mmCIF file of C-alpha atoms and ligand atoms in Angstrom:
data_model
loop_
_atom_site.group_PDB
_atom_site.id
_atom_site.type_symbol
_atom_site.label_atom_id
_atom_site.label_comp_id
_atom_site.label_asym_id
_atom_site.label_seq_id
_atom_site.Cartn_x
_atom_site.Cartn_y
_atom_site.Cartn_z
ATOM 1 C CA MET V 1 -23.939 -7.901 23.220
ATOM 2 C CA GLY V 2 -21.653 -11.058 23.101
ATOM 3 C CA GLU V 3 -18.676 -11.827 21.018
ATOM 4 C CA PHE V 4 -20.643 -13.959 18.650
ATOM 5 C CA GLU V 5 -23.410 -11.536 18.152
ATOM 6 C CA LEU V 6 -20.855 -8.649 17.424
ATOM 7 C CA ILE V 7 -19.212 -10.603 14.728
ATOM 8 C CA ARG V 8 -22.478 -11.705 13.040
ATOM 9 C CA ARG V 9 -23.734 -8.443 13.232
ATOM 10 C CA HIS V 10 -20.612 -6.410 11.947
ATOM 11 C CA PHE V 11 -18.451 -8.924 10.006
ATOM 12 C CA GLN V 12 -20.495 -11.746 8.778
ATOM 13 C CA ARG V 13 -21.924 -10.991 5.275
ATOM 14 C CA ALA V 14 -22.841 -13.645 2.549
ATOM 15 C CA ALA V 15 -19.864 -13.975 0.159
ATOM 16 C CA PRO V 16 -21.111 -13.219 -3.778
ATOM 17 C CA ALA V 17 -21.687 -16.469 -5.637
ATOM 18 C CA ASP V 18 -18.562 -16.132 -8.001
ATOM 19 C CA SER V 19 -16.238 -15.718 -5.180
ATOM 20 C CA ALA V 20 -13.488 -18.374 -4.230
ATOM 21 C CA VAL V 21 -15.120 -18.490 -0.953
ATOM 22 C CA VAL V 22 -16.597 -22.080 -0.300
ATOM 23 C CA LEU V 23 -17.127 -21.363 3.408
ATOM 24 C CA GLY V 24 -16.916 -18.079 5.203
ATOM 25 C CA VAL V 25 -17.336 -16.683 8.661
ATOM 26 C CA GLY V 26 -18.951 -19.154 11.452
ATOM 27 C CA ASP V 27 -17.272 -22.421 11.133
ATOM 28 C CA ASP V 28 -13.783 -23.498 12.614
ATOM 29 C CA CYS V 29 -12.004 -22.526 9.222
ATOM 30 C CA ALA V 30 -12.876 -20.858 6.017
ATOM 31 C CA LEU V 31 -12.609 -22.888 2.830
ATOM 32 C CA LEU V 32 -11.174 -21.004 -0.232
ATOM 33 C CA GLN V 33 -11.149 -22.822 -3.653
ATOM 34 C CA PRO V 34 -8.342 -20.884 -5.550
ATOM 35 C CA PRO V 35 -8.608 -21.046 -9.303
ATOM 36 C CA PRO V 36 -7.349 -24.160 -10.784
ATOM 37 C CA GLY V 37 -3.562 -24.293 -11.234
ATOM 38 C CA GLU V 38 -2.787 -21.017 -9.523
ATOM 39 C CA GLN V 39 -0.520 -20.353 -6.487
ATOM 40 C CA LEU V 40 -1.862 -18.799 -3.396
ATOM 41 C CA ALA V 41 -0.409 -15.474 -2.439
ATOM 42 C CA VAL V 42 -0.558 -14.757 1.267
ATOM 43 C CA SER V 43 0.307 -11.606 3.185
ATOM 44 C CA THR V 44 -0.020 -10.325 6.544
ATOM 45 C CA ASP V 45 -0.124 -6.694 8.231
ATOM 46 C CA MET V 46 -0.650 -5.351 11.555
ATOM 47 C CA LEU V 47 -1.535 -1.966 12.559
ATOM 48 C CA VAL V 48 -1.094 -0.390 16.067
ATOM 49 C CA GLU V 49 -2.755 2.294 17.756
ATOM 50 C CA GLY V 50 -0.404 5.238 18.000
ATOM 51 C CA ARG V 51 2.195 3.579 15.859
ATOM 52 C CA HIS V 52 0.304 3.303 12.535
ATOM 53 C CA PHE V 53 -2.740 5.286 13.329
ATOM 54 C CA PHE V 54 -3.871 8.227 15.520
ATOM 55 C CA ALA V 55 -5.722 7.266 18.735
ATOM 56 C CA GLY V 56 -9.242 8.439 17.748
ATOM 57 C CA ILE V 57 -8.848 8.383 14.179
ATOM 58 C CA ASP V 58 -11.975 8.070 11.999
ATOM 59 C CA ALA V 59 -13.326 4.459 12.370
ATOM 60 C CA MET V 60 -14.488 4.291 8.728
ATOM 61 C CA ALA V 61 -11.298 5.511 7.180
ATOM 62 C CA LEU V 62 -9.578 2.949 9.498
ATOM 63 C CA GLY V 63 -11.511 0.070 8.317
ATOM 64 C CA HIS V 64 -10.359 0.960 4.860
ATOM 65 C CA LYS V 65 -6.836 1.525 5.350
ATOM 66 C CA ALA V 66 -6.515 -1.659 7.099
ATOM 67 C CA LEU V 67 -7.457 -3.655 4.174
ATOM 68 C CA ALA V 68 -6.114 -1.193 1.662
ATOM 69 C CA VAL V 69 -2.424 -1.824 2.983
ATOM 70 C CA ASN V 70 -2.789 -5.375 2.771
ATOM 71 C CA LEU V 71 -4.596 -5.612 -1.009
ATOM 72 C CA SER V 72 -1.646 -3.349 -2.070
ATOM 73 C CA ASP V 73 0.789 -6.334 -1.139
ATOM 74 C CA LEU V 74 -1.287 -8.347 -3.301
ATOM 75 C CA ALA V 75 -1.301 -5.993 -6.158
ATOM 76 C CA ALA V 76 2.239 -5.809 -5.814
ATOM 77 C CA MET V 77 2.634 -9.528 -6.534
ATOM 78 C CA GLY V 78 0.404 -9.324 -9.341
ATOM 79 C CA ALA V 79 -1.954 -11.418 -7.239
ATOM 80 C CA ARG V 80 -5.915 -11.279 -7.448
ATOM 81 C CA PRO V 81 -7.686 -11.199 -4.229
ATOM 82 C CA LEU V 82 -9.696 -14.265 -2.942
ATOM 83 C CA GLY V 83 -10.576 -13.295 0.605
ATOM 84 C CA PHE V 84 -9.265 -11.904 4.146
ATOM 85 C CA THR V 85 -9.209 -12.782 7.607
ATOM 86 C CA LEU V 86 -9.239 -9.857 10.404
ATOM 87 C CA ALA V 87 -7.837 -10.388 13.994
ATOM 88 C CA LEU V 88 -9.331 -7.656 16.093
ATOM 89 C CA SER V 89 -8.205 -6.560 19.649
ATOM 90 C CA LEU V 90 -10.938 -3.771 21.010
ATOM 91 C CA PRO V 91 -10.768 -1.960 24.205
ATOM 92 C CA ALA V 92 -14.609 -2.030 24.536
ATOM 93 C CA VAL V 93 -17.534 -2.984 22.493
ATOM 94 C CA ASP V 94 -18.496 0.654 20.860
ATOM 95 C CA GLU V 95 -21.442 0.020 18.413
ATOM 96 C CA ALA V 96 -21.090 3.144 16.665
ATOM 97 C CA TRP V 97 -17.351 2.605 16.030
ATOM 98 C CA LEU V 98 -17.877 -1.088 15.058
ATOM 99 C CA SER V 99 -20.261 -0.201 12.508
ATOM 100 C CA ALA V 100 -18.090 2.543 10.897
ATOM 101 C CA PHE V 101 -15.133 0.362 10.911
ATOM 102 C CA SER V 102 -16.861 -2.464 9.276
ATOM 103 C CA GLN V 103 -18.290 -0.357 6.640
ATOM 104 C CA GLY V 104 -15.060 1.301 5.703
ATOM 105 C CA LEU V 105 -13.676 -2.141 5.695
ATOM 106 C CA LEU V 106 -16.449 -4.161 3.758
ATOM 107 C CA ALA V 107 -17.105 -1.380 1.228
ATOM 108 C CA LEU V 108 -13.539 -1.807 0.037
ATOM 109 C CA ALA V 109 -13.492 -5.433 0.338
ATOM 110 C CA GLU V 110 -16.596 -5.575 -1.909
ATOM 111 C CA ARG V 111 -15.038 -3.179 -4.471
ATOM 112 C CA HIS V 112 -12.184 -5.397 -4.853
ATOM 113 C CA GLY V 113 -14.312 -8.913 -4.576
ATOM 114 C CA CYS V 114 -12.075 -9.828 -1.612
ATOM 115 C CA PRO V 115 -14.746 -11.212 1.078
ATOM 116 C CA LEU V 116 -14.165 -11.388 4.933
ATOM 117 C CA VAL V 117 -13.890 -15.067 5.598
ATOM 118 C CA GLY V 118 -12.790 -15.294 9.182
ATOM 119 C CA GLY V 119 -10.995 -13.852 12.249
ATOM 120 C CA ASP V 120 -10.618 -13.449 15.840
ATOM 121 C CA THR V 121 -11.932 -10.848 18.174
ATOM 122 C CA THR V 122 -10.524 -10.354 21.653
ATOM 123 C CA ALA V 123 -10.708 -7.545 24.310
ATOM 124 C CA GLY V 124 -7.484 -5.508 24.673
ATOM 125 C CA PRO V 125 -5.689 -2.587 23.200
ATOM 126 C CA LEU V 126 -6.776 -1.404 19.667
ATOM 127 C CA ASN V 127 -4.821 -3.511 17.255
ATOM 128 C CA LEU V 128 -5.683 -4.763 13.770
ATOM 129 C CA CYS V 129 -4.225 -7.544 11.788
ATOM 130 C CA ILE V 130 -5.182 -8.574 8.437
ATOM 131 C CA THR V 131 -4.234 -11.549 6.462
ATOM 132 C CA VAL V 132 -4.977 -11.430 2.788
ATOM 133 C CA PHE V 133 -5.306 -14.517 0.457
ATOM 134 C CA GLY V 134 -4.801 -14.153 -3.449
ATOM 135 C CA SER V 135 -3.956 -16.167 -6.189
ATOM 136 C CA VAL V 136 -1.577 -15.882 -9.166
ATOM 137 C CA ARG V 137 -0.490 -17.888 -12.211
ATOM 138 C CA PRO V 138 2.733 -19.809 -11.566
ATOM 139 C CA GLY V 139 5.610 -17.898 -12.884
ATOM 140 C CA LEU V 140 3.706 -14.562 -13.273
ATOM 141 C CA ALA V 141 4.046 -13.183 -9.593
ATOM 142 C CA LEU V 142 6.192 -9.992 -9.381
ATOM 143 C CA ARG V 143 8.779 -10.663 -7.134
ATOM 144 C CA ARG V 144 11.375 -8.469 -5.585
ATOM 145 C CA ASP V 145 14.406 -10.440 -6.509
ATOM 146 C CA ALA V 146 13.750 -10.376 -10.302
ATOM 147 C CA ALA V 147 15.184 -6.871 -11.450
ATOM 148 C CA GLN V 148 17.694 -7.068 -14.125
ATOM 149 C CA ALA V 149 20.323 -4.260 -14.908
ATOM 150 C CA GLY V 150 19.134 -2.298 -18.014
ATOM 151 C CA ASP V 151 15.367 -2.642 -16.755
ATOM 152 C CA ASP V 152 13.498 0.417 -16.728
ATOM 153 C CA LEU V 153 12.150 1.660 -13.162
ATOM 154 C CA TRP V 154 8.673 2.780 -12.986
ATOM 155 C CA LEU V 155 6.370 4.200 -10.597
ATOM 156 C CA SER V 156 2.571 4.147 -10.247
ATOM 157 C CA GLY V 157 0.883 7.488 -9.508
ATOM 158 C CA CYS V 158 2.916 9.856 -7.486
ATOM 159 C CA THR V 159 4.592 9.846 -3.969
ATOM 160 C CA GLY V 160 4.757 12.375 -1.164
ATOM 161 C CA GLU V 161 1.229 13.673 -0.474
ATOM 162 C CA ALA V 162 0.691 11.291 2.224
ATOM 163 C CA ARG V 163 3.614 12.086 4.207
ATOM 164 C CA LEU V 164 3.066 15.861 3.881
ATOM 165 C CA ALA V 165 -0.547 15.258 5.312
ATOM 166 C CA LEU V 166 1.000 13.551 8.044
ATOM 167 C CA GLU V 167 3.425 16.213 8.874
ATOM 168 C CA ARG V 168 1.092 18.617 8.475
ATOM 169 C CA ARG V 169 -1.156 16.628 10.952
ATOM 170 C CA LEU V 170 1.875 16.575 13.399
ATOM 171 C CA GLY V 171 2.267 20.216 13.151
ATOM 172 C CA THR V 172 5.630 20.015 11.670
ATOM 173 C CA ALA V 173 6.958 23.695 10.661
ATOM 174 C CA TRP V 174 8.001 23.059 7.014
ATOM 175 C CA ALA V 175 4.956 21.129 6.214
ATOM 176 C CA GLN V 176 2.698 23.609 7.727
ATOM 177 C CA ALA V 177 4.126 26.497 6.141
ATOM 178 C CA VAL V 178 2.933 25.374 2.596
ATOM 179 C CA ALA V 179 -0.586 27.273 1.804
ATOM 180 C CA LEU V 180 -2.940 25.015 0.379
ATOM 181 C CA ASP V 181 -6.657 25.416 -0.738
ATOM 182 C CA ALA V 182 -9.125 23.472 0.842
ATOM 183 C CA HIS V 183 -9.632 20.870 -2.236
ATOM 184 C CA THR V 184 -5.840 20.334 -2.203
ATOM 185 C CA GLN V 185 -5.590 19.758 1.343
ATOM 186 C CA ALA V 186 -8.556 17.171 1.182
ATOM 187 C CA THR V 187 -6.573 15.292 -1.416
ATOM 188 C CA LEU V 188 -3.552 15.134 0.935
ATOM 189 C CA GLU V 189 -5.726 13.748 3.514
ATOM 190 C CA ALA V 190 -7.487 11.306 1.263
ATOM 191 C CA ARG V 191 -3.881 10.049 0.246
ATOM 192 C CA LEU V 192 -2.921 9.544 4.035
ATOM 193 C CA HIS V 193 -6.502 7.865 5.033
ATOM 194 C CA ARG V 194 -8.033 6.355 2.144
ATOM 195 C CA PRO V 195 -5.051 4.811 -0.101
ATOM 196 C CA GLU V 196 -6.656 3.054 -3.092
ATOM 197 C CA PRO V 197 -4.409 -0.373 -3.621
ATOM 198 C CA ARG V 198 -3.349 -0.582 -7.238
ATOM 199 C CA LEU V 199 -4.609 -3.924 -7.844
ATOM 200 C CA ALA V 200 -5.912 -3.834 -11.391
ATOM 201 C CA LEU V 201 -2.300 -2.505 -12.339
ATOM 202 C CA GLY V 202 -0.716 -5.135 -10.483
ATOM 203 C CA ARG V 203 -2.509 -8.077 -12.413
ATOM 204 C CA ALA V 204 -2.213 -6.305 -15.802
ATOM 205 C CA LEU V 205 1.625 -6.130 -14.875
ATOM 206 C CA ALA V 206 1.917 -9.871 -14.193
ATOM 207 C CA GLY V 207 3.698 -11.374 -17.086
ATOM 208 C CA VAL V 208 4.612 -7.888 -18.539
ATOM 209 C CA ALA V 209 6.815 -6.258 -15.557
ATOM 210 C CA ARG V 210 9.856 -7.980 -13.785
ATOM 211 C CA ALA V 211 10.177 -7.042 -10.280
ATOM 212 C CA ALA V 212 7.627 -5.169 -8.199
ATOM 213 C CA LEU V 213 6.879 -3.847 -4.732
ATOM 214 C CA ASP V 214 4.253 -1.712 -3.090
ATOM 215 C CA VAL V 215 5.900 1.636 -1.657
ATOM 216 C CA SER V 216 4.861 1.693 1.911
ATOM 217 C CA ASP V 217 7.935 2.937 3.592
ATOM 218 C CA GLY V 218 9.344 5.606 1.285
ATOM 219 C CA LEU V 219 10.452 5.175 -2.513
ATOM 220 C CA ALA V 220 14.079 4.954 -1.754
ATOM 221 C CA GLY V 221 13.774 2.594 1.162
ATOM 222 C CA ASP V 222 11.583 0.284 -0.588
ATOM 223 C CA LEU V 223 13.386 0.441 -3.792
ATOM 224 C CA GLY V 224 16.587 -0.664 -1.375
ATOM 225 C CA HIS V 225 14.668 -3.945 -0.945
ATOM 226 C CA VAL V 226 14.442 -4.757 -4.555
ATOM 227 C CA LEU V 227 18.009 -3.789 -5.278
ATOM 228 C CA ALA V 228 19.031 -6.096 -2.285
ATOM 229 C CA ALA V 229 16.948 -9.070 -3.396
ATOM 230 C CA SER V 230 18.005 -8.817 -6.980
ATOM 231 C CA ARG V 231 21.675 -7.547 -6.312
ATOM 232 C CA VAL V 232 21.895 -4.626 -8.377
ATOM 233 C CA GLY V 233 21.606 -0.656 -8.279
ATOM 234 C CA ALA V 234 19.526 1.909 -9.563
ATOM 235 C CA CYS V 235 19.530 5.729 -10.949
ATOM 236 C CA ILE V 236 16.594 7.882 -10.512
ATOM 237 C CA ASP V 237 16.219 10.952 -12.602
ATOM 238 C CA GLU V 238 14.553 13.558 -10.278
ATOM 239 C CA ALA V 239 12.744 15.510 -13.109
ATOM 240 C CA ALA V 240 11.052 12.337 -14.097
ATOM 241 C CA LEU V 241 9.391 11.978 -10.306
ATOM 242 C CA PRO V 242 5.830 12.960 -10.791
ATOM 243 C CA LEU V 243 4.897 15.882 -8.500
ATOM 244 C CA ALA V 244 1.747 16.430 -6.779
ATOM 245 C CA PRO V 245 0.271 19.965 -6.875
ATOM 246 C CA ALA V 246 0.778 20.131 -3.278
ATOM 247 C CA LEU V 247 4.258 19.402 -3.022
ATOM 248 C CA ALA V 248 5.522 22.016 -5.600
ATOM 249 C CA GLY V 249 5.651 24.868 -3.149
ATOM 250 C CA LEU V 250 8.108 23.054 -0.704
ATOM 251 C CA PRO V 251 11.700 23.757 -0.280
ATOM 252 C CA ASP V 252 14.082 21.323 -2.466
ATOM 253 C CA THR V 253 15.007 19.558 0.947
ATOM 254 C CA TRP V 254 11.723 18.821 2.018
ATOM 255 C CA ARG V 255 10.163 17.905 -1.425
ATOM 256 C CA ARG V 256 12.691 15.292 -1.742
ATOM 257 C CA GLU V 257 12.040 14.023 1.678
ATOM 258 C CA CYS V 258 8.478 13.346 0.595
ATOM 259 C CA LEU V 259 9.241 12.160 -2.650
ATOM 260 C CA LEU V 260 11.962 9.778 -1.927
ATOM 261 C CA HIS V 261 11.434 8.917 1.963
ATOM 262 C CA GLY V 262 7.815 9.925 2.387
ATOM 263 C CA GLY V 263 5.915 6.624 3.354
ATOM 264 C CA ASP V 264 2.242 5.532 3.296
ATOM 265 C CA ASP V 265 2.157 6.030 -0.542
ATOM 266 C CA TYR V 266 0.888 2.309 -1.525
ATOM 267 C CA GLU V 267 2.041 3.019 -5.095
ATOM 268 C CA LEU V 268 3.751 0.313 -6.962
ATOM 269 C CA LEU V 269 7.212 0.715 -7.768
ATOM 270 C CA PHE V 270 8.386 -1.757 -10.631
ATOM 271 C CA THR V 271 10.566 -2.692 -13.278
ATOM 272 C CA ALA V 272 10.614 -3.967 -16.785
ATOM 273 C CA ASP V 273 12.529 -4.715 -19.728
ATOM 274 C CA PRO V 274 12.648 -1.638 -21.845
ATOM 275 C CA ALA V 275 11.389 -3.543 -25.073
ATOM 276 C CA ARG V 276 8.186 -3.895 -23.000
ATOM 277 C CA ARG V 277 7.440 -0.136 -22.538
ATOM 278 C CA ALA V 278 4.494 -0.247 -24.926
ATOM 279 C CA GLU V 279 3.307 -3.393 -23.083
ATOM 280 C CA VAL V 280 3.746 -1.343 -19.552
ATOM 281 C CA GLN V 281 1.635 1.856 -20.734
ATOM 282 C CA ALA V 282 -1.096 -0.797 -22.166
ATOM 283 C CA ALA V 283 -1.308 -2.127 -18.766
ATOM 284 C CA ALA V 284 -1.387 1.568 -17.266
ATOM 285 C CA GLN V 285 -4.313 2.558 -19.619
ATOM 286 C CA ALA V 286 -6.348 -0.833 -19.055
ATOM 287 C CA SER V 287 -6.113 -0.136 -15.235
ATOM 288 C CA GLY V 288 -6.822 3.445 -15.433
ATOM 289 C CA THR V 289 -3.437 3.950 -13.503
ATOM 290 C CA ALA V 290 -0.932 6.645 -14.520
ATOM 291 C CA VAL V 291 2.739 5.365 -14.377
ATOM 292 C CA SER V 292 5.975 7.306 -14.855
ATOM 293 C CA ARG V 293 9.355 5.903 -15.927
ATOM 294 C CA ILE V 294 11.664 7.213 -13.254
ATOM 295 C CA GLY V 295 14.940 5.672 -13.815
ATOM 296 C CA ARG V 296 16.718 2.265 -14.498
ATOM 297 C CA ILE V 297 18.391 -0.442 -12.880
ATOM 298 C CA GLU V 298 22.183 -0.593 -13.246
ATOM 299 C CA SER V 299 24.418 -3.299 -12.104
ATOM 300 C CA ALA V 300 26.650 -0.828 -9.876
ATOM 301 C CA PRO V 301 25.224 -1.468 -6.447
ATOM 302 C CA GLY V 302 23.348 1.566 -4.393
ATOM 303 C CA LEU V 303 21.082 4.596 -5.712
ATOM 304 C CA ARG V 304 22.122 7.746 -7.827
ATOM 305 C CA LEU V 305 20.103 10.386 -8.111
ATOM 306 C CA ASN V 306 20.265 12.689 -11.499
ATOM 307 C CA THR V 307 19.079 15.939 -9.896
ATOM 308 C CA ALA V 308 16.766 18.452 -11.620
ATOM 309 C CA ASP V 309 19.872 20.763 -11.824
ATOM 310 C CA GLY V 310 21.890 18.304 -13.591
ATOM 311 C CA ARG V 311 24.118 16.723 -10.896
ATOM 312 C CA GLN V 312 24.715 13.086 -10.076
ATOM 313 C CA VAL V 313 24.523 12.313 -6.259
ATOM 314 C CA ASP V 314 24.615 9.088 -4.265
ATOM 315 C CA TRP V 315 21.579 8.792 -2.537
ATOM 316 C CA PRO V 316 20.849 6.843 0.605
ATOM 317 C CA LEU V 317 18.288 3.803 0.557
ATOM 318 C CA ARG V 318 16.639 5.150 3.416
ATOM 319 C CA GLY V 319 13.007 4.767 4.216
ATOM 320 C CA PHE V 320 10.326 5.805 6.561
ATOM 321 C CA ASP V 321 11.404 4.077 9.885
ATOM 322 C CA HIS V 322 8.574 2.999 12.110
ATOM 323 C CA PHE V 323 11.310 2.306 14.871
ATOM 324 C CA GLY V 324 13.034 5.448 14.438
ATOM 325 C CA THR V 325 12.605 8.900 15.920
ATOM 326 C CA SER V 326 10.555 10.010 12.790
ATOM 327 C CA GLY V 327 8.098 7.053 12.974
HETATM 328 P P1 ADP D 1 -12.611 -20.415 17.387
HETATM 329 O O1 ADP D 1 -13.254 -20.658 18.575
HETATM 330 O O2 ADP D 1 -12.595 -21.487 16.278
HETATM 331 O O3 ADP D 1 -11.535 -19.652 17.239
HETATM 332 P P2 ADP D 1 -14.166 -18.206 17.244
HETATM 333 O O4 ADP D 1 -15.263 -18.205 18.312
HETATM 334 O O5 ADP D 1 -12.937 -17.190 17.532
HETATM 335 O O6 ADP D 1 -13.762 -19.401 16.714
HETATM 336 O O7 ADP D 1 -15.014 -17.106 15.928
HETATM 337 C C1 ADP D 1 -16.220 -17.668 15.227
HETATM 338 C C2 ADP D 1 -16.224 -17.567 14.015
HETATM 339 O O8 ADP D 1 -16.297 -16.201 13.871
HETATM 340 C C3 ADP D 1 -14.881 -18.162 13.354
HETATM 341 O O9 ADP D 1 -15.627 -18.612 12.042
HETATM 342 C C4 ADP D 1 -14.037 -17.061 13.007
HETATM 343 O O10 ADP D 1 -13.250 -17.090 11.840
HETATM 344 C C5 ADP D 1 -14.867 -15.834 12.809
HETATM 345 N N1 ADP D 1 -14.532 -14.470 13.484
HETATM 346 C C6 ADP D 1 -14.284 -14.188 14.788
HETATM 347 N N2 ADP D 1 -13.855 -12.907 14.996
HETATM 348 C C7 ADP D 1 -13.901 -12.402 13.425
HETATM 349 C C8 ADP D 1 -13.737 -11.104 13.111
HETATM 350 N N3 ADP D 1 -13.294 -10.190 13.695
HETATM 351 N N4 ADP D 1 -14.269 -11.015 11.778
HETATM 352 C C9 ADP D 1 -14.431 -12.184 11.009
HETATM 353 N N5 ADP D 1 -14.736 -13.174 11.406
HETATM 354 C C10 ADP D 1 -14.497 -13.579 12.733
HETATM 355 MG MG1 MG D 2 -11.003 -17.692 17.709
#
C-alpha cells in the first residue's frame, strides 16, 4: 500500500458540514474558517515511543491519547477546537495497527468536533506530532500570566491516578504494595491511557476564570509556570485536594508525590476572583466536571502547603521531569 492509499484509508474523512473546515485532507493546505472575530489558538505536542508511551502500547489508546493531550491545551486556554494536523513517523505499514490507531484518534476527534485536516506521513521510528487549532473570543483566553494575589486556586477532577498507574506498570514497590480491586485498577489504567480533555469546562470558564493551564507534568510543577508568569506565589490546602479512592491507601510521602508531582493528569488548574465562586461552580455544573477549591494565590513567591495535620511547609514547585531520572 502506498502512502496516499494509507492516508486515504485511515486518515481521510469528510468533515461535518457545520465545522470550520473549508478544505480538509488532500490538497497542499487545509483551509479553516474560524468564527468571525475570534482569535486562533494553536498548540503542538510530540509523543515519542519509549519516552511518552511504552513500546507496544495499545494502538487505539495511543490514538486517543495523542489527540487528548493536545485538546487539553485548547481546553486550558478556554478555546474551542476547529481541527488538527497529524505528523506521523512509522517504522512499518501495519494495517491492523493503523486501523486501531486511527479509530482511537478519530473517535475522540469526532466527539469534540475537531476534524483531522492534514498532516505528513513518513517512515522512521514511531513518533507522533499533533497540532491543534482552536478559536477563542478576544480577551477571553485563559493565560498563565493572569493570576492575581487573592485569587482562589481551583482544580478540576483529581490528580495522581495516572502516576500511580504508571508506577504500578513500571513495577515500583510502593505502587505495587497497594491492593486494588479490578474496577479501581481499570479506572487507574483509563486515567493513564485515555485522558479526557476538559474542553467543556475550559470554554465555560473563559471570561470567568483568570489564569489557567492543564496539569500534564504534575500539579506543583505546572502551578509553578502560572506563578512565574504571573509573578505571584500560592498556598495549597492539602485537605482540600480531591483524593481518588486508589490513592487513599498510600503512605503520606507517596500520596503527596502522586497528588502534587504526578504527571499525565490533564486536569485544569485555574485561578479566579473569589467574587466569582458561584460562576465557577455554575461552569463546573454546566460542563459536568467536578471542581475543587484547593488553595489561593498570594503575593509572596513560592508554594506553601498547609498539611492535613495543621502545619505549613514550603513546598518545591517540582514537576514530573521527562528529562530527569524518573521520566
Ligand atoms: P505534500 O506533498 O503537499 O506535503 P503529502 O503528500 O505529504 O502532501 O500529503 C498529501 C495530503 O495528505 C495532504 O493534504 C496532507 O495534509 C495529507 N496527509 C499526509 N499525511 C497525513 C496524515 N498522517 N494524516 C492526515 N493527513 C495527512
Ligand atoms: Mg508532506
